[in-house]
């Protein structure tokens, strides 16, 4: 094909000689600005490979002339943040948790620090505002399994409930009366109906409330109290109020009696510094359910 044949008559630009269905490809050169950027990118990549960590090896990677480590940089930033937070939190360690709430300056810092720590560590279970969910206690009400004073809240946060801490709270888990066969299905239904009456709820019409009350007296009252008043030392909840962790309907109570309950809260004493633990206690108490 001659040079004249390769030239496009309309644009006056040579073609590449390629043709598809009568359409010929023009041989337009790339813009110089695009080529310069392309060449600069290649040069930058080569320099980056040399000075920065880049190429994976069998068990490590090339370190680069600068020896930069993103992991070390992150750890350094973390240590700096922890040191700064520790400096700000130091005054919290010089007073009792109760005194923190009486000092406006300390209280302001503790609430801000506690809210941030709560969002990072506690909100996943208790909700962003502490409202709780099924199986996770509401921290805004006045019903506390292990005490609602600031010292009791701090103790709960510190050692957890049925956690790995040797000082953990919670004691013995609630038995699974149905699963272990110690109560029959109809007996469980009767106890559930009686438990509903403790908080003035209507019992299931087919249940024998009196029989359920007798079983409750022999099998449940030792933990929950004869009138369902609960026992903080054992972590046994009250059954005569309107606050229910797993639900107050007949089906939910039967499930609780049949399968048992053994909620776990981790111990935070080994995960958070003392100032943060105190800040959390102050913040939780401020949510509205303090005693």
XYZ file of N, CA and C in Angstrom:
873
model
N 0.856 -1.186 0.000
C 0.000 0.000 0.000
C 0.894 1.239 0.000
N 0.650 2.150 -0.950
C 1.470 3.360 -1.069
C 1.114 4.346 0.023
N 1.980 5.359 0.180
C 1.735 6.385 1.193
C 0.432 7.122 0.917
N 0.131 7.306 -0.375
C -1.107 7.999 -0.729
C -2.324 7.181 -0.343
N -2.202 5.846 -0.488
C -3.325 4.975 -0.135
C -3.548 4.926 1.377
N -2.466 5.087 2.175
C -2.590 5.024 3.630
C -3.127 6.325 4.234
N -3.164 7.376 3.435
C -3.593 8.674 3.976
C -5.109 8.808 3.878
N -5.689 9.276 4.973
C -7.137 9.487 5.012
C -7.467 10.773 4.282
N -8.367 10.688 3.335
C -8.676 11.849 2.492
C -9.372 12.958 3.274
N -10.149 12.593 4.271
C -10.916 13.607 5.012
C -10.037 14.381 5.992
N -9.241 13.659 6.799
C -8.426 14.313 7.831
C -7.016 14.615 7.373
N -6.563 13.948 6.348
C -5.198 14.139 5.877
C -4.165 13.448 6.736
N -4.605 12.536 7.638
C -3.708 11.813 8.540
C -3.491 10.409 8.000
N -2.245 9.943 8.118
C -1.955 8.584 7.670
C -2.700 7.575 8.543
N -3.073 6.457 7.930
C -3.695 5.375 8.682
C -2.651 4.334 9.036
N -3.024 3.424 9.917
C -2.090 2.364 10.329
C -2.066 1.209 9.340
N -2.976 1.224 8.398
C -3.081 0.103 7.484
C -4.088 -0.930 7.929
N -4.594 -0.790 9.143
C -5.617 -1.713 9.649
C -7.006 -1.261 9.198
N -7.835 -2.210 8.854
C -9.168 -1.889 8.382
C -10.150 -2.959 8.862
N -11.294 -2.516 9.414
C -12.363 -3.420 9.857
C -13.682 -2.947 9.259
N -14.277 -3.785 8.463
C -15.579 -3.465 7.853
C -15.580 -2.106 7.178
N -14.477 -1.804 6.504
C -14.390 -0.538 5.782
C -13.970 0.640 6.637
N -13.736 0.408 7.944
C -13.299 1.486 8.835
C -11.802 1.373 9.024
N -11.093 2.452 8.697
C -9.642 2.454 8.797
C -9.192 3.222 10.045
N -8.101 2.729 10.691
C -7.583 3.320 11.935
C -6.576 4.404 11.615
N -6.832 5.607 12.142
C -5.895 6.710 11.942
C -4.664 6.519 12.829
N -3.545 6.974 12.332
C -2.278 6.839 13.061
C -1.923 8.156 13.733
N -2.835 8.667 14.552
C -2.582 9.928 15.265
C -1.588 9.689 16.396
N -0.582 10.506 16.560
C 0.363 10.349 17.677
C -0.303 10.773 18.985
N 0.154 10.188 20.106
C -0.346 10.587 21.413
C 0.073 12.015 21.717
N -0.745 12.751 22.498
C -0.349 14.124 22.855
C 0.947 14.110 23.674
N 1.802 15.096 23.442
C 3.096 15.146 24.138
C 2.903 15.250 25.655
N 1.900 16.021 26.105
C 1.696 16.163 27.558
C 1.373 14.818 28.189
N 0.614 13.966 27.429
C 0.272 12.632 27.956
C 1.516 11.762 28.030
N 2.347 11.836 27.002
C 3.576 11.037 26.992
C 4.516 11.449 28.123
N 4.632 12.758 28.364
C 5.525 13.240 29.422
C 5.056 12.733 30.791
N 3.740 12.771 31.019
C 3.204 12.268 32.296
C 3.443 10.770 32.418
N 3.284 10.041 31.323
C 3.513 8.604 31.319
C 4.962 8.274 31.663
N 5.888 8.987 31.017
C 7.310 8.737 31.291
C 7.662 9.118 32.728
N 7.080 10.229 33.230
C 7.344 10.651 34.608
C 6.812 9.619 35.598
N 5.668 9.003 35.284
C 5.103 7.979 36.164
C 6.018 6.764 36.248
N 6.593 6.385 35.092
C 7.527 5.254 35.091
C 8.756 5.574 35.938
N 9.281 6.788 35.773
C 10.458 7.185 36.546
C 10.137 7.213 38.047
N 8.959 7.739 38.393
C 8.551 7.793 39.803
C 8.436 6.386 40.384
N 7.877 5.450 39.602
C 7.722 4.081 40.080
C 9.074 3.437 40.356
N 10.023 3.655 39.470
C 11.357 3.078 39.655
C 12.016 3.639 40.915
N 11.916 4.970 41.107
C 12.492 5.589 42.302
C 11.808 5.064 43.559
N 10.482 4.915 43.521
C 9.720 4.421 44.677
C 10.151 2.997 45.024
N 10.337 2.149 44.021
C 10.781 0.770 44.266
C 12.107 0.732 45.007
N 12.942 1.731 44.733
C 14.294 1.737 45.309
C 14.285 2.264 46.738
N 13.550 3.340 46.998
C 13.646 4.009 48.302
C 12.610 3.526 49.315
N 11.514 2.881 48.851
C 10.444 2.472 49.758
C 10.262 0.957 49.725
N 9.653 0.374 50.782
C 9.325 -1.054 50.738
C 8.403 -1.319 49.551
N 8.715 -2.340 48.757
C 7.946 -2.517 47.540
C 7.732 -3.968 47.136
N 8.819 -4.736 47.038
C 8.719 -6.050 46.417
C 8.627 -7.160 47.461
N 7.609 -8.012 47.369
C 7.520 -9.152 48.293
C 8.565 -10.198 47.982
N 9.118 -10.790 49.051
C 10.079 -11.873 48.902
C 9.487 -13.128 49.520
N 10.277 -14.173 49.688
C 9.768 -15.445 50.191
C 9.153 -15.302 51.578
N 9.848 -14.647 52.492
C 9.345 -14.518 53.857
C 9.368 -13.077 54.351
N 9.790 -12.149 53.532
C 9.838 -10.736 53.936
C 9.585 -9.874 52.703
N 10.172 -8.695 52.649
C 9.998 -7.804 51.507
C 11.190 -6.862 51.453
N 11.383 -6.220 50.310
C 12.479 -5.255 50.197
C 12.175 -4.062 51.087
N 13.151 -3.642 51.886
C 12.932 -2.590 52.874
C 13.029 -1.195 52.284
N 13.763 -1.043 51.166
C 13.956 0.275 50.584
C 15.054 1.050 51.292
N 15.603 2.044 50.583
C 16.704 2.823 51.150
C 16.272 3.606 52.386
N 15.027 4.042 52.432
C 14.560 4.832 53.578
C 14.188 3.961 54.769
N 13.969 2.660 54.557
C 13.620 1.774 55.664
C 12.302 2.104 56.335
N 11.382 2.682 55.584
C 10.098 3.094 56.150
C 9.231 1.878 56.449
N 8.526 1.912 57.586
C 7.601 0.848 57.951
C 6.277 1.476 58.361
N 5.217 1.172 57.616
C 3.908 1.714 57.943
C 3.421 1.202 59.294
N 3.752 -0.066 59.609
C 3.354 -0.627 60.892
C 4.005 0.155 62.036
N 5.308 0.414 61.910
C 6.002 1.157 62.957
C 5.461 2.579 63.079
N 5.083 3.169 61.957
C 4.527 4.520 61.996
C 3.193 4.533 62.735
N 2.352 3.533 62.460
C 1.062 3.452 63.140
C 1.252 3.225 64.638
N 2.189 2.320 64.989
C 2.443 2.056 66.404
C 2.978 3.292 67.116
N 3.818 4.053 66.411
C 4.353 5.279 67.005
C 3.236 6.295 67.245
N 2.317 6.409 66.275
C 1.185 7.327 66.441
C 0.297 6.876 67.595
N 0.103 5.550 67.695
C -0.720 5.028 68.785
C -0.086 5.322 70.134
N 1.216 5.079 70.251
C 1.910 5.328 71.519
C 1.850 6.807 71.892
N 1.971 7.660 70.879
C 1.898 9.099 71.137
C 0.516 9.491 71.644
N -0.526 8.912 71.020
C -1.893 9.210 71.447
C -2.155 8.690 72.853
N -1.646 7.495 73.158
C -1.835 6.931 74.493
C -1.123 7.770 75.548
N 0.082 8.243 75.214
C 0.829 9.072 76.166
C 0.096 10.390 76.419
N -0.446 10.959 75.351
C -1.178 12.226 75.497
C -2.445 12.029 76.323
N -3.144 10.914 76.048
C -4.363 10.640 76.807
C -4.053 10.355 78.269
N -2.940 9.651 78.502
C -2.552 9.357 79.881
C -2.241 10.644 80.646
N -1.611 11.597 79.960
C -1.289 12.869 80.605
C -2.565 13.618 80.985
N -3.543 13.613 80.074
C -4.808 14.288 80.367
C -5.594 13.537 81.440
N -5.457 12.206 81.461
C -6.237 11.413 82.405
C -5.606 11.259 83.768
N -4.363 11.700 83.921
C -3.667 11.544 85.200
C -4.429 12.136 86.383
N -5.049 13.324 86.227
C -5.795 13.876 87.380
C -6.936 12.976 87.853
N -7.482 12.143 86.959
C -8.578 11.262 87.359
C -8.111 10.207 88.359
N -6.816 9.914 88.352
C -6.280 8.875 89.228
C -5.998 9.388 90.630
N -6.056 10.692 90.813
C -5.716 11.278 92.100
C -6.932 11.470 92.997
N -8.107 11.205 92.468
C -9.335 11.368 93.240
C -10.166 10.097 93.102
N -11.172 9.966 93.931
C -12.065 8.811 93.835
C -13.024 9.020 92.666
N -13.573 7.945 92.119
C -14.544 8.099 91.035
C -15.716 8.999 91.414
N -16.151 8.928 92.654
C -17.262 9.768 93.100
C -16.875 11.241 93.070
N -15.615 11.554 93.407
C -15.161 12.945 93.414
C -15.057 13.512 92.007
N -14.845 12.647 91.024
C -14.753 13.115 89.639
C -16.040 13.813 89.242
N -17.175 13.233 89.618
C -18.466 13.796 89.226
C -18.757 15.125 89.913
N -17.980 15.491 90.914
C -18.212 16.734 91.642
C -17.265 17.844 91.212
N -16.321 17.524 90.324
C -15.376 18.516 89.810
C -15.716 18.775 88.343
N -16.126 19.986 88.001
C -16.617 20.279 86.652
C -15.568 20.008 85.575
N -14.310 20.376 85.864
C -13.249 20.153 84.883
C -12.981 18.681 84.654
N -12.841 17.920 85.739
C -12.609 16.480 85.625
C -13.817 15.787 85.013
N -15.005 16.242 85.387
C -16.218 15.622 84.871
C -16.331 15.814 83.363
N -16.000 16.994 82.898
C -16.078 17.274 81.450
C -15.137 16.353 80.675
N -13.908 16.208 81.159
C -12.962 15.330 80.474
C -13.409 13.876 80.571
N -13.847 13.456 81.742
C -14.247 12.064 81.933
C -15.423 11.700 81.035
N -16.389 12.596 80.895
C -17.546 12.323 80.049
C -17.146 12.210 78.585
N -16.263 13.117 78.145
C -15.819 13.071 76.746
C -14.990 11.814 76.478
N -14.068 11.520 77.389
C -13.217 10.340 77.244
C -14.045 9.056 77.351
N -14.990 9.049 78.295
C -15.829 7.872 78.480
C -16.749 7.633 77.302
N -17.291 8.700 76.724
C -18.177 8.550 75.565
C -17.424 7.953 74.386
N -16.187 8.419 74.164
C -15.379 7.874 73.060
C -15.060 6.405 73.308
N -14.677 6.075 74.545
C -14.348 4.687 74.870
C -15.586 3.800 74.785
N -16.734 4.326 75.189
C -17.987 3.568 75.112
C -18.326 3.250 73.658
N -18.178 4.244 72.782
C -18.459 4.026 71.370
C -17.550 2.985 70.755
N -16.283 2.956 71.184
C -15.308 2.011 70.622
C -15.479 0.598 71.162
N -15.884 0.477 72.436
C -15.819 -0.824 73.100
C -17.154 -1.388 73.586
N -18.141 -0.552 73.807
C -19.369 -1.001 74.476
C -20.621 -0.890 73.623
N -20.624 0.060 72.684
C -21.837 0.339 71.918
C -22.276 -0.849 71.067
N -21.343 -1.699 70.683
C -21.701 -2.853 69.871
C -22.716 -3.751 70.552
N -22.702 -3.811 71.877
C -23.659 -4.623 72.631
C -24.763 -3.767 73.254
N -24.382 -2.684 73.898
C -25.349 -1.887 74.657
C -26.012 -0.781 73.843
N -25.607 -0.623 72.581
C -26.185 0.425 71.756
C -25.449 1.736 71.915
N -25.519 2.598 70.890
C -24.771 3.856 70.897
C -25.121 4.732 72.094
N -26.389 4.712 72.507
C -26.804 5.534 73.639
C -27.007 4.756 74.909
N -26.586 3.484 74.912
C -26.738 2.662 76.105
C -28.124 2.085 76.275
N -28.943 2.109 75.226
C -30.311 1.628 75.333
C -30.445 0.126 75.383
N -29.362 -0.597 75.100
C -29.382 -2.045 75.192
C -30.149 -2.707 74.060
N -30.311 -4.009 74.152
C -31.040 -4.818 73.177
C -31.397 -6.128 73.871
N -32.076 -7.011 73.170
C -32.446 -8.283 73.777
C -31.189 -9.048 74.185
N -31.052 -9.313 75.466
C -29.891 -10.007 75.988
C -28.757 -9.093 76.410
N -28.898 -7.789 76.125
C -27.866 -6.821 76.506
C -28.522 -5.711 77.331
N -28.110 -5.543 78.595
C -28.826 -4.642 79.503
C -28.922 -3.202 79.017
N -30.053 -2.592 79.299
C -30.275 -1.171 79.081
C -29.574 -0.411 80.206
N -28.698 0.514 79.852
C -27.941 1.268 80.854
C -28.599 2.598 81.177
N -29.787 2.837 80.613
C -30.484 4.089 80.850
C -31.574 3.965 81.919
N -31.876 2.730 82.321
C -32.910 2.563 83.335
C -32.275 2.421 84.719
N -33.090 2.133 85.722
C -32.569 2.042 87.088
C -32.536 0.605 87.592
N -32.437 -0.344 86.669
C -32.391 -1.758 87.031
C -30.968 -2.265 86.815
N -30.289 -2.601 87.897
C -28.875 -2.979 87.817
C -28.664 -4.347 88.451
N -28.108 -5.273 87.686
C -27.853 -6.618 88.207
C -26.763 -6.605 89.264
N -25.789 -5.720 89.117
C -24.638 -5.717 90.020
C -24.392 -4.352 90.656
N -25.417 -3.521 90.698
C -25.304 -2.243 91.387
C -25.109 -1.084 90.435
N -25.764 0.049 90.750
C -25.704 1.208 89.884
C -24.957 2.394 90.441
N -24.269 2.235 91.577
C -23.430 3.342 92.055
C -22.191 3.414 91.175
N -21.497 4.536 91.206
C -20.345 4.695 90.333
C -19.249 3.681 90.656
N -19.079 3.360 91.927
C -18.075 2.361 92.305
C -18.482 0.969 91.838
N -19.779 0.670 91.911
C -20.252 -0.648 91.469
C -20.184 -0.782 89.953
N -20.473 0.300 89.254
C -20.356 0.287 87.798
C -18.898 0.091 87.396
N -17.989 0.780 88.072
C -16.566 0.641 87.788
C -16.107 -0.791 88.035
N -16.575 -1.380 89.109
C -16.196 -2.771 89.407
C -16.692 -3.712 88.310
N -17.911 -3.505 87.849
C -18.465 -4.349 86.796
C -17.662 -4.213 85.513
N -17.318 -2.975 85.143
C -16.518 -2.759 83.938
C -15.144 -3.397 84.098
N -14.583 -3.258 85.276
C -13.223 -3.738 85.505
C -13.112 -5.268 85.405
N -13.999 -5.998 86.080
C -13.837 -7.458 86.163
C -14.812 -8.228 85.285
N -15.834 -7.562 84.745
C -16.767 -8.227 83.855
C -17.747 -9.144 84.572
N -18.547 -9.817 83.762
C -19.554 -10.756 84.268
C -19.327 -12.106 83.588
N -19.083 -13.116 84.400
C -18.742 -14.454 83.894
C -17.598 -14.363 82.880
N -16.626 -13.529 83.189
C -15.484 -13.326 82.311
C -14.331 -14.216 82.758
N -13.172 -13.988 82.165
C -11.978 -14.754 82.523
C -11.268 -14.189 83.749
N -11.735 -13.041 84.248
C -11.114 -12.459 85.433
C -11.394 -13.330 86.656
N -10.394 -13.536 87.517
C -10.634 -14.329 88.727
C -11.622 -13.668 89.683
N -11.852 -12.360 89.520
C -12.784 -11.641 90.382
C -14.109 -11.356 89.685
N -14.366 -12.038 88.610
C -15.552 -11.756 87.809
C -16.841 -11.844 88.610
N -17.815 -11.050 88.193
C -19.132 -11.087 88.793
C -19.999 -12.117 88.058
N -21.147 -12.409 88.602
C -22.088 -13.272 87.908
C -22.358 -14.583 88.591
N -21.331 -15.167 89.203
C -21.542 -16.413 89.916
C -22.057 -17.527 89.042
N -22.989 -18.282 89.561
C -23.528 -19.447 88.866
C -24.520 -19.007 87.799
N -24.432 -19.621 86.622
C -25.369 -19.318 85.544
C -26.742 -19.893 85.872
N -27.761 -19.335 85.245
C -29.106 -19.851 85.458
C -29.227 -21.244 84.854
N -29.777 -22.202 85.601
C -29.899 -23.577 85.084
C -30.834 -23.656 83.885
N -30.611 -24.660 83.051
C -31.510 -24.949 81.935
C -32.458 -26.054 82.386
N -33.560 -25.677 82.976
C -34.451 -26.654 83.592
C -35.059 -27.633 82.584
N -35.236 -27.160 81.373
C -35.796 -28.043 80.368
C -34.751 -28.924 79.725
N -33.639 -28.346 79.396
C -32.588 -29.102 78.716
C -32.008 -30.194 79.600
N -31.873 -29.915 80.908
C -31.313 -30.940 81.793
C -32.386 -31.893 82.336
N -33.640 -31.637 81.970
C -34.707 -32.555 82.343
C -35.196 -32.443 83.769
N -34.792 -31.393 84.493
C -35.210 -31.280 85.889
C -36.653 -30.796 86.026
N -37.178 -30.169 84.972
C -38.592 -29.788 84.962
C -39.214 -30.245 83.646
N -40.477 -30.693 83.731
C -41.199 -31.090 82.531
C -41.751 -29.854 81.825
N -42.181 -30.064 80.600
C -42.652 -28.934 79.798
C -43.824 -28.221 80.456
N -44.799 -28.973 80.968
C -45.951 -28.332 81.584
C -45.561 -27.598 82.858
N -44.572 -28.109 83.574
C -44.097 -27.425 84.782
C -43.426 -26.105 84.425
N -42.658 -26.116 83.348
C -42.008 -24.887 82.886
C -43.064 -23.856 82.475
N -44.094 -24.316 81.777
C -45.184 -23.412 81.377
C -45.854 -22.810 82.609
N -46.043 -23.597 83.637
C -46.679 -23.106 84.863
C -45.806 -22.082 85.579
N -44.494 -22.356 85.657
C -43.577 -21.408 86.308
C -43.543 -20.101 85.532
N -43.490 -20.191 84.208
C -43.482 -18.980 83.381
C -44.733 -18.148 83.626
N -45.869 -18.806 83.733
C -47.117 -18.082 83.996
C -47.074 -17.402 85.361
N -46.528 -18.090 86.369
C -46.418 -17.490 87.700
C -45.463 -16.302 87.684
N -44.348 -16.428 86.984
C -43.373 -15.333 86.912
C -44.017 -14.090 86.307
N -44.867 -14.256 85.328
C -45.550 -13.107 84.736
C -46.427 -12.385 85.765
N -47.011 -13.143 86.666
C -47.871 -12.503 87.673
C -47.074 -11.655 88.651
N -45.783 -11.955 88.814
C -44.955 -11.186 89.754
C -44.842 -9.725 89.331
N -44.945 -9.468 88.033
C -44.893 -8.084 87.560
C -46.245 -7.648 87.015
N -47.301 -8.270 87.562
C -48.692 -7.893 87.249
C -49.059 -8.103 85.787
N -48.456 -9.099 85.159
C -48.818 -9.456 83.798
C -49.791 -10.635 83.829
N -50.671 -10.694 82.867
C -51.670 -11.758 82.832
C -51.005 -13.093 82.500
N -51.288 -14.130 83.276
C -50.694 -15.439 82.992
C -51.373 -16.108 81.808
N -50.680 -17.105 81.239
C -51.287 -17.884 80.162
C -52.545 -18.562 80.685
N -53.653 -18.502 79.965
C -54.927 -19.032 80.478
C -54.921 -20.539 80.699
N -54.065 -21.260 80.008
C -54.045 -22.719 80.156
C -53.093 -23.200 81.245
N -52.352 -22.272 81.857
C -51.331 -22.657 82.844
C -51.927 -22.722 84.251
N -51.281 -23.515 85.091
C -51.661 -23.632 86.493
C -50.721 -22.736 87.300
N -51.176 -21.520 87.588
C -50.334 -20.520 88.256
C -49.950 -20.981 89.660
N -50.862 -21.571 90.380
C -50.576 -22.011 91.748
C -49.481 -23.078 91.750
N -49.562 -24.022 90.816
C -48.524 -25.049 90.720
C -47.190 -24.431 90.352
N -47.236 -23.450 89.446
C -46.007 -22.754 89.073
C -45.392 -22.023 90.243
N -46.245 -21.433 91.117
C -45.757 -20.742 92.303
C -45.064 -21.679 93.266
N -45.596 -22.884 93.400
C -44.955 -23.850 94.301
C -43.584 -24.269 93.774
N -43.501 -24.481 92.472
C -42.198 -24.840 91.890
C -41.224 -23.676 92.022
N -41.722 -22.464 91.804
C -40.866 -21.280 91.927
C -40.286 -21.190 93.336
N -41.094 -21.451 94.326
C -40.656 -21.344 95.720
C -39.523 -22.319 96.030
N -39.548 -23.490 95.408
C -38.537 -24.513 95.714
C -37.332 -24.461 94.774
N -37.525 -23.952 93.541
C -36.448 -24.026 92.562
C -35.855 -22.670 92.175
N -36.595 -21.590 92.388
C -36.161 -20.285 91.867
C -35.963 -19.212 92.936
N -36.716 -19.322 94.029
C -36.720 -18.254 95.032
C -35.368 -18.078 95.705
N -34.561 -19.118 95.775
C -33.259 -19.003 96.435
C -32.360 -17.994 95.734
N -32.565 -17.789 94.448
C -31.775 -16.798 93.704
C -32.570 -15.503 93.485
N -33.813 -15.652 93.025
C -34.592 -14.478 92.634
C -35.420 -13.884 93.760
N -35.469 -14.551 94.917
C -36.258 -14.049 96.032
C -37.680 -14.568 95.976
N -38.291 -14.661 97.126
C -39.638 -15.218 97.216
C -40.657 -14.411 96.423
N -40.448 -13.110 96.332
C -41.367 -12.235 95.600
C -40.752 -11.721 94.299
N -39.646 -12.348 93.872
C -39.011 -11.944 92.622
C -38.222 -10.666 92.729
N -37.727 -10.360 93.947
C -37.005 -9.103 94.148
C -35.555 -9.145 93.665
N -35.055 -10.323 93.299
C -33.699 -10.445 92.783
C -32.644 -10.490 93.859
N -31.389 -10.684 93.416
C -30.270 -10.788 94.344
C -29.006 -10.301 93.645
N -28.540 -9.121 94.028
C -27.373 -8.543 93.367
C -26.099 -9.324 93.643
N -25.991 -9.899 94.792
C -24.785 -10.655 95.113
C -24.603 -11.823 94.140
N -25.695 -12.360 93.679
C -25.648 -13.486 92.753
C -25.830 -13.045 91.306
N -26.196 -11.786 91.118
C -26.475 -11.318 89.766
C -27.805 -11.815 89.241
N -28.713 -12.201 90.158
C -30.037 -12.697 89.763
C -30.977 -11.506 89.589
N -31.575 -11.332 88.425
C -32.399 -10.144 88.165
C -33.714 -10.148 88.917
N -34.246 -8.947 89.090
C -35.594 -8.800 89.645
C -36.598 -9.311 88.631
N -37.654 -9.944 89.138
C -38.706 -10.448 88.261
C -40.039 -9.758 88.514
N -40.045 -8.792 89.443
C -41.309 -8.146 89.797
C -41.386 -6.698 89.313
N -40.572 -6.362 88.304
C -40.678 -5.033 87.708
C -41.026 -5.186 86.232
N -41.013 -4.075 85.508
C -41.404 -4.088 84.095
C -40.207 -4.150 83.157
N -39.027 -4.462 83.701
C -37.806 -4.491 82.892
C -37.408 -5.937 82.650
N -37.326 -6.319 81.389
C -37.040 -7.705 81.021
C -35.890 -7.739 80.023
N -34.899 -8.556 80.317
C -33.716 -8.622 79.463
C -33.959 -9.451 78.205
N -34.776 -10.482 78.317
C -35.029 -11.373 77.181
C -36.487 -11.394 76.740
N -37.309 -10.553 77.326
C -38.709 -10.493 76.945
C -39.625 -11.010 78.040
N -40.834 -10.453 78.105
C -41.769 -10.788 79.188
C -42.922 -11.666 78.738
N -43.014 -11.986 77.442
C -44.112 -12.827 76.995
C -43.889 -14.273 77.437
N -44.948 -15.056 77.444
C -44.895 -16.436 77.919
C -43.821 -17.244 77.184
N -43.746 -17.085 75.874
C -42.799 -17.845 75.075
C -41.357 -17.533 75.469
N -41.038 -16.239 75.674
C -39.677 -15.838 76.022
C -39.282 -16.370 77.395
N -40.205 -16.323 78.350
C -39.911 -16.807 79.703
C -39.731 -18.324 79.694
N -40.559 -19.017 78.927
C -40.415 -20.478 78.804
C -39.044 -20.811 78.216
N -38.634 -20.063 77.207
C -37.313 -20.297 76.601
C -36.204 -20.099 77.627
N -36.321 -19.048 78.433
C -35.330 -18.785 79.465
C -35.254 -19.934 80.465
N -36.405 -20.406 80.904
C -36.432 -21.501 81.881
C -35.927 -22.808 81.271
N -36.235 -23.038 80.016
C -35.874 -24.307 79.386
C -34.396 -24.385 79.026
N -33.849 -23.284 78.548
C -32.470 -23.323 78.041
C -31.462 -22.624 78.948
N -31.925 -21.879 79.962
C -31.009 -21.186 80.858
C -30.446 -19.918 80.233
N -29.798 -19.128 81.051
C -29.151 -17.898 80.586
C -27.781 -17.785 81.232
N -26.806 -17.361 80.439
C -25.449 -17.199 80.969
C -24.740 -16.087 80.214
N -25.307 -14.876 80.317
C -24.714 -13.739 79.620
C -23.298 -13.454 80.104
N -22.466 -13.016 79.174
C -21.052 -12.747 79.477
C -20.712 -11.311 79.101
N -20.028 -10.627 79.997
C -19.449 -9.320 79.696
C -17.950 -9.425 79.933
N -17.120 -9.017 78.984
C -15.674 -9.153 79.173
C -15.144 -8.257 80.284
N -14.018 -8.637 80.840
C -13.330 -7.804 81.826
C -12.434 -6.827 81.072
N -12.571 -5.555 81.384
C -11.825 -4.537 80.635
C -10.568 -4.060 81.348
N -10.295 -4.589 82.539
C -9.150 -4.094 83.299
C -7.819 -4.334 82.609
N -7.722 -5.388 81.799
C -6.473 -5.677 81.102
C -6.435 -5.068 79.707
N -7.529 -4.449 79.282
C -7.606 -3.902 77.926
C -7.581 -2.380 77.908
N -8.016 -1.747 78.980
C -8.093 -0.294 79.041
C -7.326 0.218 80.251
N -6.767 1.419 80.124
C -6.028 2.002 81.239
C -7.001 2.469 82.315
N -6.455 2.737 83.493
C -7.281 3.069 84.653
C -8.090 4.343 84.429
N -7.487 5.351 83.796
C -8.215 6.596 83.561
C -9.419 6.361 82.654
N -9.256 5.505 81.663
C -10.364 5.203 80.755
C -11.447 4.406 81.468
N -11.054 3.474 82.323
C -12.031 2.707 83.097
C -12.880 3.640 83.953
N -12.238 4.591 84.614
C -12.974 5.533 85.461
C -13.866 6.437 84.614
N -13.343 6.852 83.464
C -14.139 7.691 82.564
C -15.386 6.944 82.096
N -15.235 5.671 81.776
C -16.372 4.861 81.356
C -17.426 4.763 82.457
N -16.963 4.542 83.692
C -17.907 4.442 84.814
C -18.689 5.736 84.983
N -17.998 6.860 84.889
C -18.657 8.162 85.016
C -19.646 8.362 83.874
N -19.240 7.996 82.651
C -20.123 8.186 81.504
C -21.368 7.292 81.594
N -21.161 6.026 81.938
C -22.306 5.107 82.050
C -23.284 5.596 83.107
N -22.728 6.081 84.197
C -23.618 6.594 85.250
C -24.422 7.788 84.778
N -23.840 8.561 83.846
C -24.515 9.773 83.361
C -25.649 9.475 82.381
N -25.756 8.227 81.928
C -26.761 7.895 80.918
C -28.177 7.964 81.463
N -28.316 7.972 82.782
C -29.637 8.207 83.340
C -30.159 7.127 84.252
N -29.434 6.032 84.369
C -29.929 4.955 85.204
C -29.146 4.761 86.475
N -28.453 5.791 86.935
C -27.604 5.665 88.119
C -28.426 5.543 89.386
N -27.774 5.008 90.401
C -28.416 4.888 91.716
C -27.528 5.553 92.783
